Amino acid sequence: MVGGLDFDRARLGWWVVGFALAAAVLYVVYSFVGTFVFGIFLYYATRPVYKRLRRRIRPASLAAATALVALALPVLLLMVYTAAIALQEFNNAATQTDLNGLQSAVQPYVDVSSILQRPDELLANPDPQLIRDVGQSALQYLGLIGTAVLHLFVMIAIAFYLLRDDHRLSRFFRRQFADEGGVVEAYVRAVDRDFNSIFFGNILNALLTGTIGAAAYNTLNFVAPPGLAIPYPTLVGLLTGAASLIPIVGMKLVYFPVSAYLGVETAVVDPAFLWFPALFFGVSLVVVDTIPDLVLRPYVSGRNLHVGLVMLAYIFGPLLFGWYGIFLGPMILVLVVHFVRIVLPELVAGEPIRPWAVDPTYLFEPETPETAVASATHGADPAAGESPEPADQASEDEAADAEPDSDGAETPPGRGPRAAPKPREVVVNGVNDGSADAVCLPVDE
């Protein structure tokens, strides 16, 4: 009895430690939930590119970094081109604008001429209050910039390590949580498939939105009044598409300032043409912003889900959670839909959970020469048109995945105290889903 009591106390103590550690992890994730969610989005957005690069680029770290750069490079080039255009326009305005009127307007408050002639006096007799205000503002902006850079670094780090080590995470998950009925595996495969569809669909939506914007703005310039055309319509359209990756306010950061610029310019040139800025704003709001966001994004993102549910997830997600809700809302939808489809019916009926989508006869069948050849392909996806990895690359990956135990011995992949038998195939919704890598958590072939 005493031994049993001590054993129960020890288990209780470890349960307390486990709950405390879980609470700490949940607190960290909750504090930076937007960062983690966006990092997962970057992972799924770059995973198709990484899978193709991984067959040609080694090691995996270089392939993951290249995939992330490939995703960011078009945006960076667009930003550089935009900055070059902005500097060119600023230089033209500075050389063509007469600043005498501005100097006369500022003269009663600040003696600009004396400051330009004797700038050393400004340093010799500084204003303490002005220095304090400037210092406080600079510290606030530096704090905001530092926080943004830190969050960006964490997002990139999450995506990078998930790309490089997702198969290890998959193997660990299978060892620890795999069940004989294949329920966990079927659930995770379905979630992973739809996560990949939804998040890569956001990138596809940005490309389509940029194309729609460029076409719409170039078309508007055909009916623009003389001298009031949209400046650089193709660039404005592409910027609108890139900004669509920023939830809620993304595209508005582009066409709101352009609408204001057109309105001011039209009011100065001829107020009778104010209909054109209004037309530009209406086309931007309806054709470029609303229709792609509410119709196109759910269609390209949730091909395996009901379009209406995906649309509602994109609407209510940002309203409930903020800027990251456009990613978290669809994630919650996917988790709930597949839980209801695979697990809930058996829970309600009180029966053993045996998902109809998984045929148990395929889960524990002994390996044959045919299955050995199939496993040697190491994660090829025939449905996606992917070719098998070379055998030497697969062996290198498996050798890299063999991690030492606490006593220094290596544990081969797939072996552990709770190792689950390796499935031959899993059929979800009657379709053989050959996806191999994933986070959340994927199943490694």
Short mmCIF file of C-alpha atoms in Angstrom, two decimals:
data_model
loop_
_atom_site.label_atom_id
_atom_site.label_comp_id
_atom_site.label_asym_id
_atom_site.label_seq_id
_atom_site.Cartn_x
_atom_site.Cartn_y
_atom_site.Cartn_z
CA MET A 1 0.00 0.00 0.00
CA VAL A 2 2.80 2.35 0.90
CA GLY A 3 4.61 1.56 -2.30
CA GLY A 4 1.43 2.14 -4.27
CA LEU A 5 0.82 5.40 -2.42
CA ASP A 6 4.36 6.57 -3.17
CA PHE A 7 3.92 5.58 -6.80
CA ASP A 8 0.68 7.52 -7.07
CA ARG A 9 2.28 10.56 -5.45
CA ALA A 10 5.18 10.40 -7.87
CA ARG A 11 2.83 10.19 -10.84
CA LEU A 12 0.78 13.07 -9.45
CA GLY A 13 3.92 15.15 -9.09
CA TRP A 14 4.93 14.48 -12.67
CA TRP A 15 1.42 15.32 -13.86
CA VAL A 16 1.69 18.66 -12.04
CA VAL A 17 5.04 19.32 -13.70
CA GLY A 18 3.59 18.36 -17.07
CA PHE A 19 0.62 20.70 -16.70
CA ALA A 20 2.92 23.51 -15.57
CA LEU A 21 5.17 23.05 -18.61
CA ALA A 22 2.15 22.86 -20.91
CA ALA A 23 0.76 26.06 -19.37
CA ALA A 24 4.11 27.81 -19.93
CA VAL A 25 4.22 26.73 -23.57
CA LEU A 26 0.60 27.80 -24.12
CA TYR A 27 1.34 31.19 -22.54
CA VAL A 28 4.28 31.75 -24.90
CA VAL A 29 2.21 30.74 -27.93
CA TYR A 30 -0.71 32.91 -26.78
CA SER A 31 1.57 35.92 -26.27
CA PHE A 32 2.96 35.58 -29.80
CA VAL A 33 0.06 33.81 -31.47
CA GLY A 34 0.13 36.08 -34.51
CA THR A 35 3.83 35.43 -35.00
CA PHE A 36 3.40 31.66 -34.76
CA VAL A 37 0.39 31.65 -37.08
CA PHE A 38 2.19 33.73 -39.70
CA GLY A 39 5.24 31.48 -39.39
CA ILE A 40 3.06 28.45 -40.14
CA PHE A 41 1.60 30.34 -43.10
CA LEU A 42 5.11 30.98 -44.45
CA TYR A 43 5.93 27.29 -44.02
CA TYR A 44 2.95 26.08 -46.02
CA ALA A 45 3.36 28.83 -48.61
CA THR A 46 6.97 27.82 -49.32
CA ARG A 47 6.67 24.04 -48.88
CA PRO A 48 5.77 23.28 -52.54
CA VAL A 49 8.84 25.25 -53.65
CA TYR A 50 11.02 23.57 -51.01
CA LYS A 51 9.94 20.07 -52.09
CA ARG A 52 11.16 20.72 -55.61
CA LEU A 53 14.36 22.47 -54.56
CA ARG A 54 15.20 19.70 -52.09
CA ARG A 55 15.79 17.24 -54.93
CA ARG A 56 18.43 19.49 -56.47
CA ILE A 57 19.91 21.49 -53.59
CA ARG A 58 21.75 20.04 -50.62
CA PRO A 59 21.89 20.31 -47.67
CA ALA A 60 18.30 20.77 -46.52
CA SER A 61 19.18 24.04 -44.76
CA LEU A 62 20.27 25.62 -48.04
CA ALA A 63 17.13 24.38 -49.79
CA ALA A 64 14.91 25.83 -47.04
CA ALA A 65 16.69 29.20 -47.13
CA THR A 66 16.44 29.28 -50.93
CA ALA A 67 12.71 28.55 -50.79
CA LEU A 68 12.13 31.42 -48.36
CA VAL A 69 14.20 33.79 -50.50
CA ALA A 70 12.27 32.67 -53.59
CA LEU A 71 9.04 33.66 -51.84
CA ALA A 72 10.36 37.02 -50.65
CA LEU A 73 12.33 37.97 -53.79
CA PRO A 74 9.36 39.12 -55.94
CA VAL A 75 8.09 41.29 -53.08
CA LEU A 76 11.57 42.77 -52.51
CA LEU A 77 12.01 43.52 -56.22
CA LEU A 78 8.60 45.18 -56.29
CA MET A 79 9.53 47.31 -53.26
CA VAL A 80 12.87 48.32 -54.82
CA TYR A 81 11.15 49.27 -58.07
CA THR A 82 8.55 51.27 -56.15
CA ALA A 83 11.26 53.08 -54.19
CA ALA A 84 13.10 53.91 -57.42
CA ILE A 85 9.92 55.35 -58.95
CA ALA A 86 9.22 57.34 -55.77
CA LEU A 87 12.74 58.83 -55.74
CA GLN A 88 12.43 59.72 -59.41
CA GLU A 89 9.11 61.50 -58.85
CA PHE A 90 10.47 63.27 -55.75
CA ASN A 91 13.47 64.51 -57.72
CA ASN A 92 11.21 65.78 -60.51
CA ALA A 93 8.99 67.57 -57.99
CA ALA A 94 11.98 69.13 -56.21
CA THR A 95 13.45 70.50 -59.43
CA GLN A 96 10.17 71.79 -60.85
CA THR A 97 8.49 73.20 -57.72
CA ASP A 98 9.01 76.80 -56.61
CA LEU A 99 9.60 76.81 -52.83
CA ASN A 100 9.57 80.61 -52.39
CA GLY A 101 5.91 80.54 -51.41
CA LEU A 102 6.56 77.89 -48.78
CA GLN A 103 9.47 79.86 -47.34
CA SER A 104 7.35 83.01 -47.01
CA ALA A 105 4.62 81.01 -45.24
CA VAL A 106 7.07 79.52 -42.73
CA GLN A 107 9.09 82.73 -42.21
CA PRO A 108 6.88 84.21 -39.40
CA TYR A 109 7.47 81.09 -37.30
CA VAL A 110 10.99 79.99 -38.25
CA ASP A 111 13.78 82.08 -39.75
CA VAL A 112 14.79 79.58 -42.38
CA SER A 113 17.37 81.86 -43.97
CA SER A 114 19.28 82.40 -40.73
CA ILE A 115 19.26 78.68 -39.95
CA LEU A 116 20.69 77.87 -43.37
CA GLN A 117 23.29 80.62 -43.13
CA ARG A 118 24.39 79.88 -39.53
CA PRO A 119 23.52 76.24 -38.71
CA ASP A 120 26.19 76.16 -35.95
CA GLU A 121 24.00 78.42 -33.78
CA LEU A 122 21.34 75.72 -33.66
CA LEU A 123 23.89 73.38 -32.07
CA ALA A 124 25.43 76.06 -29.84
CA ASN A 125 22.07 77.05 -28.28
CA PRO A 126 19.94 73.89 -28.29
CA ASP A 127 16.38 73.83 -27.02
CA PRO A 128 16.20 71.22 -24.17
CA GLN A 129 12.48 70.63 -24.62
CA LEU A 130 12.89 70.09 -28.35
CA ILE A 131 15.74 67.64 -27.76
CA ARG A 132 13.63 65.74 -25.21
CA ASP A 133 10.67 65.51 -27.55
CA VAL A 134 12.82 64.37 -30.46
CA GLY A 135 14.58 61.81 -28.27
CA GLN A 136 11.33 60.36 -26.94
CA SER A 137 9.85 60.11 -30.42
CA ALA A 138 13.03 58.47 -31.73
CA LEU A 139 13.00 55.91 -28.89
CA GLN A 140 9.35 55.08 -29.56
CA TYR A 141 9.97 54.54 -33.26
CA LEU A 142 13.11 52.51 -32.54
CA GLY A 143 11.09 50.34 -30.15
CA LEU A 144 8.41 49.74 -32.77
CA ILE A 145 11.00 48.95 -35.44
CA GLY A 146 12.88 46.61 -33.10
CA THR A 147 9.70 44.75 -32.16
CA ALA A 148 8.71 44.38 -35.81
CA VAL A 149 12.17 43.06 -36.74
CA LEU A 150 12.07 40.59 -33.83
CA HIS A 151 8.66 39.25 -34.87
CA LEU A 152 9.81 39.00 -38.49
CA PHE A 153 12.89 37.04 -37.42
CA VAL A 154 10.78 34.62 -35.36
CA MET A 155 8.36 34.10 -38.28
CA ILE A 156 11.20 33.30 -40.67
CA ALA A 157 12.88 31.03 -38.11
CA ILE A 158 9.65 29.06 -37.56
CA ALA A 159 9.16 28.59 -41.30
CA PHE A 160 12.82 27.68 -41.85
CA TYR A 161 13.02 24.98 -39.19
CA LEU A 162 9.65 23.53 -40.12
CA LEU A 163 10.80 23.24 -43.73
CA ARG A 164 14.07 21.63 -42.77
CA ASP A 165 12.92 19.35 -39.93
CA ASP A 166 9.24 18.64 -40.58
CA HIS A 167 9.97 14.96 -41.25
CA ARG A 168 11.65 14.64 -37.85
CA LEU A 169 8.68 16.27 -36.18
CA SER A 170 6.41 13.92 -38.08
CA ARG A 171 8.39 10.88 -36.97
CA PHE A 172 8.34 11.99 -33.33
CA PHE A 173 4.60 12.59 -33.47
CA ARG A 174 3.95 9.15 -34.93
CA ARG A 175 6.08 7.44 -32.30
CA GLN A 176 4.35 9.15 -29.42
CA PHE A 177 0.74 9.51 -30.50
CA ALA A 178 0.00 6.98 -33.26
CA ASP A 179 -2.96 4.69 -32.52
CA GLU A 180 -3.76 1.25 -33.87
CA GLY A 181 -6.93 2.42 -35.58
CA GLY A 182 -5.12 5.03 -37.67
CA VAL A 183 -7.44 7.80 -36.44
CA VAL A 184 -4.69 10.26 -35.57
CA GLU A 185 -2.94 9.61 -38.86
CA ALA A 186 -6.11 10.09 -40.91
CA TYR A 187 -6.98 13.28 -39.03
CA VAL A 188 -3.49 14.76 -39.38
CA ARG A 189 -3.28 13.93 -43.09
CA ALA A 190 -6.61 15.60 -43.79
CA VAL A 191 -5.66 18.70 -41.78
CA ASP A 192 -2.26 18.93 -43.45
CA ARG A 193 -3.77 18.63 -46.93
CA ASP A 194 -6.22 21.47 -46.33
CA PHE A 195 -3.64 23.67 -44.57
CA ASN A 196 -1.44 23.35 -47.63
CA SER A 197 -4.36 24.20 -49.92
CA ILE A 198 -5.46 27.21 -47.87
CA PHE A 199 -2.08 28.83 -47.23
CA PHE A 200 -0.62 28.28 -50.68
CA GLY A 201 -3.96 29.59 -51.95
CA ASN A 202 -3.17 32.93 -50.29
CA ILE A 203 -0.08 33.29 -52.47
CA LEU A 204 -2.10 32.34 -55.55
CA ASN A 205 -4.77 34.85 -54.53
CA ALA A 206 -2.14 37.61 -54.27
CA LEU A 207 -0.92 36.86 -57.80
CA LEU A 208 -4.46 36.85 -59.20
CA THR A 209 -5.37 40.04 -57.31
CA GLY A 210 -2.29 41.81 -58.68
CA THR A 211 -3.24 40.74 -62.20
CA ILE A 212 -6.83 41.93 -61.75
CA GLY A 213 -5.63 45.25 -60.31
CA ALA A 214 -3.17 45.91 -63.11
CA ALA A 215 -5.80 45.11 -65.76
CA ALA A 216 -8.49 47.22 -64.05
CA TYR A 217 -6.29 50.29 -63.61
CA ASN A 218 -4.93 50.18 -67.15
CA THR A 219 -8.53 49.93 -68.39
CA LEU A 220 -9.55 52.95 -66.29
CA ASN A 221 -6.82 55.02 -67.90
CA PHE A 222 -8.61 54.64 -71.26
CA VAL A 223 -11.54 56.67 -69.87
CA ALA A 224 -9.47 59.04 -67.71
CA PRO A 225 -9.83 62.78 -68.40
CA PRO A 226 -6.82 64.43 -70.06
CA GLY A 227 -4.00 64.95 -67.58
CA LEU A 228 -5.70 62.94 -64.81
CA ALA A 229 -4.61 59.39 -65.59
CA ILE A 230 -3.68 56.91 -62.87
CA PRO A 231 0.11 57.12 -62.39
CA TYR A 232 1.92 53.85 -63.13
CA PRO A 233 -1.27 51.73 -63.26
CA THR A 234 0.56 48.39 -63.60
CA LEU A 235 2.74 49.15 -60.58
CA VAL A 236 -0.29 50.20 -58.53
CA GLY A 237 -2.06 46.96 -59.46
CA LEU A 238 0.93 44.79 -58.52
CA LEU A 239 1.32 46.64 -55.23
CA THR A 240 -2.35 45.97 -54.52
CA GLY A 241 -1.80 42.25 -55.07
CA ALA A 242 1.27 42.15 -52.83
CA ALA A 243 -0.54 44.14 -50.15
CA SER A 244 -3.39 41.61 -50.15
CA LEU A 245 -1.11 39.36 -48.05
CA ILE A 246 -1.51 41.93 -45.26
CA PRO A 247 -4.85 41.14 -43.61
CA ILE A 248 -7.78 43.61 -43.56
CA VAL A 249 -5.96 46.86 -44.40
CA GLY A 250 -3.45 45.57 -46.96
CA MET A 251 -4.94 46.70 -50.26
CA LYS A 252 -6.42 49.82 -48.69
CA LEU A 253 -2.89 51.02 -47.94
CA VAL A 254 -2.43 51.27 -51.71
CA TYR A 255 -5.63 52.51 -53.29
CA PHE A 256 -6.70 54.90 -50.49
CA PRO A 257 -3.64 57.19 -50.98
CA VAL A 258 -3.93 56.92 -54.76
CA SER A 259 -7.62 57.89 -54.55
CA ALA A 260 -6.73 60.89 -52.36
CA TYR A 261 -4.00 61.94 -54.79
CA LEU A 262 -6.36 61.73 -57.77
CA GLY A 263 -9.03 63.66 -55.86
CA VAL A 264 -6.69 66.53 -54.96
CA GLU A 265 -5.23 66.68 -58.46
CA THR A 266 -8.69 66.68 -60.05
CA ALA A 267 -9.94 69.41 -57.69
CA VAL A 268 -6.99 71.59 -58.73
CA VAL A 269 -7.22 70.91 -62.47
CA ASP A 270 -11.00 70.79 -63.02
CA PRO A 271 -13.57 69.88 -60.31
CA ALA A 272 -15.97 68.79 -63.05
CA PHE A 273 -13.91 65.60 -63.43
CA LEU A 274 -14.24 64.49 -59.80
CA TRP A 275 -16.23 61.53 -61.06
CA PHE A 276 -12.96 59.86 -62.11
CA PRO A 277 -11.42 59.62 -58.60
CA ALA A 278 -14.79 58.33 -57.37
CA LEU A 279 -14.82 55.74 -60.18
CA PHE A 280 -11.27 54.69 -59.33
CA PHE A 281 -12.17 54.26 -55.67
CA GLY A 282 -15.32 52.28 -56.52
CA VAL A 283 -13.49 49.93 -58.90
CA SER A 284 -10.71 49.43 -56.36
CA LEU A 285 -13.14 48.70 -53.54
CA VAL A 286 -15.44 46.35 -55.45
CA VAL A 287 -13.45 44.77 -58.29
CA VAL A 288 -9.93 44.68 -56.81
CA ASP A 289 -10.60 44.40 -53.07
CA THR A 290 -14.00 42.92 -52.19
CA ILE A 291 -14.63 40.40 -54.98
CA PRO A 292 -11.20 38.70 -54.84
CA ASP A 293 -11.20 38.69 -51.04
CA LEU A 294 -14.70 37.25 -50.59
CA VAL A 295 -15.03 35.12 -53.73
CA LEU A 296 -11.64 34.33 -55.24
CA ARG A 297 -9.67 33.75 -52.02
CA PRO A 298 -12.08 31.13 -50.58
CA TYR A 299 -12.27 29.37 -53.95
CA VAL A 300 -8.51 29.03 -54.49
CA SER A 301 -7.77 28.43 -50.79
CA GLY A 302 -10.37 25.89 -49.74
CA ARG A 303 -10.74 23.51 -52.65
CA ASN A 304 -11.51 20.58 -50.33
CA LEU A 305 -13.85 22.58 -48.08
CA HIS A 306 -17.18 24.28 -48.57
CA VAL A 307 -16.55 27.66 -50.19
CA GLY A 308 -19.12 29.36 -47.96
CA LEU A 309 -17.46 28.09 -44.79
CA VAL A 310 -14.06 29.27 -45.97
CA MET A 311 -15.50 32.68 -46.86
CA LEU A 312 -17.04 33.01 -43.37
CA ALA A 313 -13.72 31.97 -41.81
CA TYR A 314 -11.94 34.73 -43.72
CA ILE A 315 -14.58 37.25 -42.62
CA PHE A 316 -14.96 36.36 -38.94
CA GLY A 317 -11.29 35.49 -38.36
CA PRO A 318 -9.97 39.07 -38.63
CA LEU A 319 -13.02 40.44 -36.80
CA LEU A 320 -12.46 38.14 -33.81
CA PHE A 321 -8.68 37.82 -33.62
CA GLY A 322 -7.26 40.87 -35.40
CA TRP A 323 -4.75 40.97 -38.24
CA TYR A 324 -3.66 37.33 -37.88
CA GLY A 325 -7.28 36.13 -37.92
CA ILE A 326 -7.17 35.85 -41.71
CA PHE A 327 -4.84 32.87 -41.15
CA LEU A 328 -6.08 31.63 -37.77
CA GLY A 329 -9.75 31.60 -38.82
CA PRO A 330 -9.26 29.10 -41.67
CA MET A 331 -6.95 27.01 -39.45
CA ILE A 332 -9.68 26.65 -36.83
CA LEU A 333 -12.19 25.83 -39.56
CA VAL A 334 -10.02 23.00 -40.92
CA LEU A 335 -9.42 21.52 -37.45
CA VAL A 336 -13.13 21.63 -36.60
CA VAL A 337 -14.37 20.25 -39.93
CA HIS A 338 -12.13 17.20 -39.87
CA PHE A 339 -12.76 16.56 -36.18
CA VAL A 340 -16.49 16.53 -36.89
CA ARG A 341 -16.00 14.34 -39.96
CA ILE A 342 -13.60 11.75 -38.53
CA VAL A 343 -13.88 11.66 -34.73
CA LEU A 344 -17.15 13.17 -33.52
CA PRO A 345 -19.63 10.58 -34.92
CA GLU A 346 -17.98 7.75 -32.98
CA LEU A 347 -17.67 9.87 -29.85
CA VAL A 348 -21.39 10.64 -29.92
CA ALA A 349 -22.32 7.02 -30.65
CA GLY A 350 -19.99 5.72 -27.95
CA GLU A 351 -18.31 3.34 -30.39
CA PRO A 352 -14.59 2.71 -30.96
CA ILE A 353 -13.18 5.39 -33.22
CA ARG A 354 -12.55 3.69 -36.55
CA PRO A 355 -12.58 6.30 -39.32
CA TRP A 356 -14.32 4.95 -42.38
CA ALA A 357 -11.67 6.68 -44.44
CA VAL A 358 -8.96 4.28 -43.20
CA ASP A 359 -8.96 0.60 -44.12
CA PRO A 360 -7.20 -1.21 -41.24
CA THR A 361 -6.11 -4.02 -43.57
CA TYR A 362 -3.70 -1.58 -45.17
CA LEU A 363 -2.24 -0.26 -41.95
CA PHE A 364 -0.37 -3.28 -40.61
CA GLU A 365 0.24 -5.44 -43.65
CA PRO A 366 3.73 -7.01 -43.75
CA GLU A 367 6.18 -5.36 -46.07
CA THR A 368 6.52 -7.00 -49.47
CA PRO A 369 9.08 -6.39 -52.22
CA GLU A 370 6.59 -4.05 -53.89
CA THR A 371 6.06 -1.99 -50.74
CA ALA A 372 9.82 -1.97 -50.14
CA VAL A 373 10.32 -0.44 -53.58
CA ALA A 374 7.53 2.07 -52.88
CA SER A 375 9.10 3.09 -49.57
CA ALA A 376 12.43 3.57 -51.34
CA THR A 377 10.88 6.41 -53.30
CA HIS A 378 10.93 8.29 -50.02
CA GLY A 379 8.03 10.68 -50.12
CA ALA A 380 7.15 10.98 -53.78
CA ASP A 381 3.66 12.20 -54.49
CA PRO A 382 2.40 10.60 -57.72
CA ALA A 383 -0.90 12.53 -57.55
CA ALA A 384 1.03 15.80 -57.60
CA GLY A 385 3.30 14.66 -60.39
CA GLU A 386 6.35 14.49 -58.12
CA SER A 387 9.20 12.15 -58.91
CA PRO A 388 10.89 9.95 -56.31
CA GLU A 389 13.94 11.26 -54.51
CA PRO A 390 17.24 9.62 -55.41
CA ALA A 391 18.16 6.69 -53.23
CA ASP A 392 21.39 8.27 -52.04
CA GLN A 393 19.54 11.40 -50.96
CA ALA A 394 16.94 9.37 -49.09
CA SER A 395 19.66 7.44 -47.28
CA GLU A 396 21.38 10.71 -46.35
CA ASP A 397 18.15 12.10 -44.92
CA GLU A 398 17.51 8.95 -42.91
CA ALA A 399 21.07 8.93 -41.60
CA ALA A 400 20.71 12.56 -40.55
CA ASP A 401 17.49 11.75 -38.77
CA ALA A 402 19.06 9.06 -36.57
CA GLU A 403 19.48 10.96 -33.32
CA PRO A 404 21.42 9.72 -30.27
CA ASP A 405 19.50 8.68 -27.19
CA SER A 406 20.46 9.86 -23.74
CA ASP A 407 23.02 7.02 -23.42
CA GLY A 408 24.68 7.95 -26.69
CA ALA A 409 23.18 5.15 -28.78
CA GLU A 410 21.51 6.01 -32.04
CA THR A 411 17.83 5.37 -32.48
CA PRO A 412 16.99 4.42 -36.06
CA PRO A 413 13.99 6.16 -37.65
CA GLY A 414 10.69 4.47 -36.81
CA ARG A 415 11.99 2.71 -33.65
CA GLY A 416 11.23 3.78 -30.10
CA PRO A 417 9.45 2.68 -26.96
CA ARG A 418 6.07 3.43 -28.54
CA ALA A 419 6.82 3.04 -32.23
CA ALA A 420 3.76 2.52 -34.41
CA PRO A 421 3.81 0.15 -37.39
CA LYS A 422 4.54 1.94 -40.62
CA PRO A 423 1.38 2.31 -42.72
CA ARG A 424 1.39 1.23 -46.29
CA GLU A 425 -1.21 3.72 -47.41
CA VAL A 426 -3.97 5.82 -45.95
CA VAL A 427 -7.09 6.60 -47.92
CA VAL A 428 -8.96 9.77 -47.02
CA ASN A 429 -12.40 10.33 -48.48
CA GLY A 430 -11.81 7.41 -50.78
CA VAL A 431 -8.75 9.06 -52.35
CA ASN A 432 -5.19 7.93 -51.79
CA ASP A 433 -3.49 11.04 -50.40
CA GLY A 434 0.20 10.69 -51.05
CA SER A 435 1.27 13.79 -49.14
CA ALA A 436 4.30 12.92 -47.08
CA ASP A 437 5.66 15.99 -45.35
CA ALA A 438 3.80 18.27 -43.08
CA VAL A 439 3.77 20.01 -39.83
CA CYS A 440 0.56 19.88 -37.77
CA LEU A 441 1.63 17.22 -37.95
CA PRO A 442 2.53 15.52 -41.22
CA VAL A 443 3.06 11.84 -41.77
CA ASP A 444 6.48 10.97 -43.13
CA GLU A 445 6.64 8.13 -45.57
#
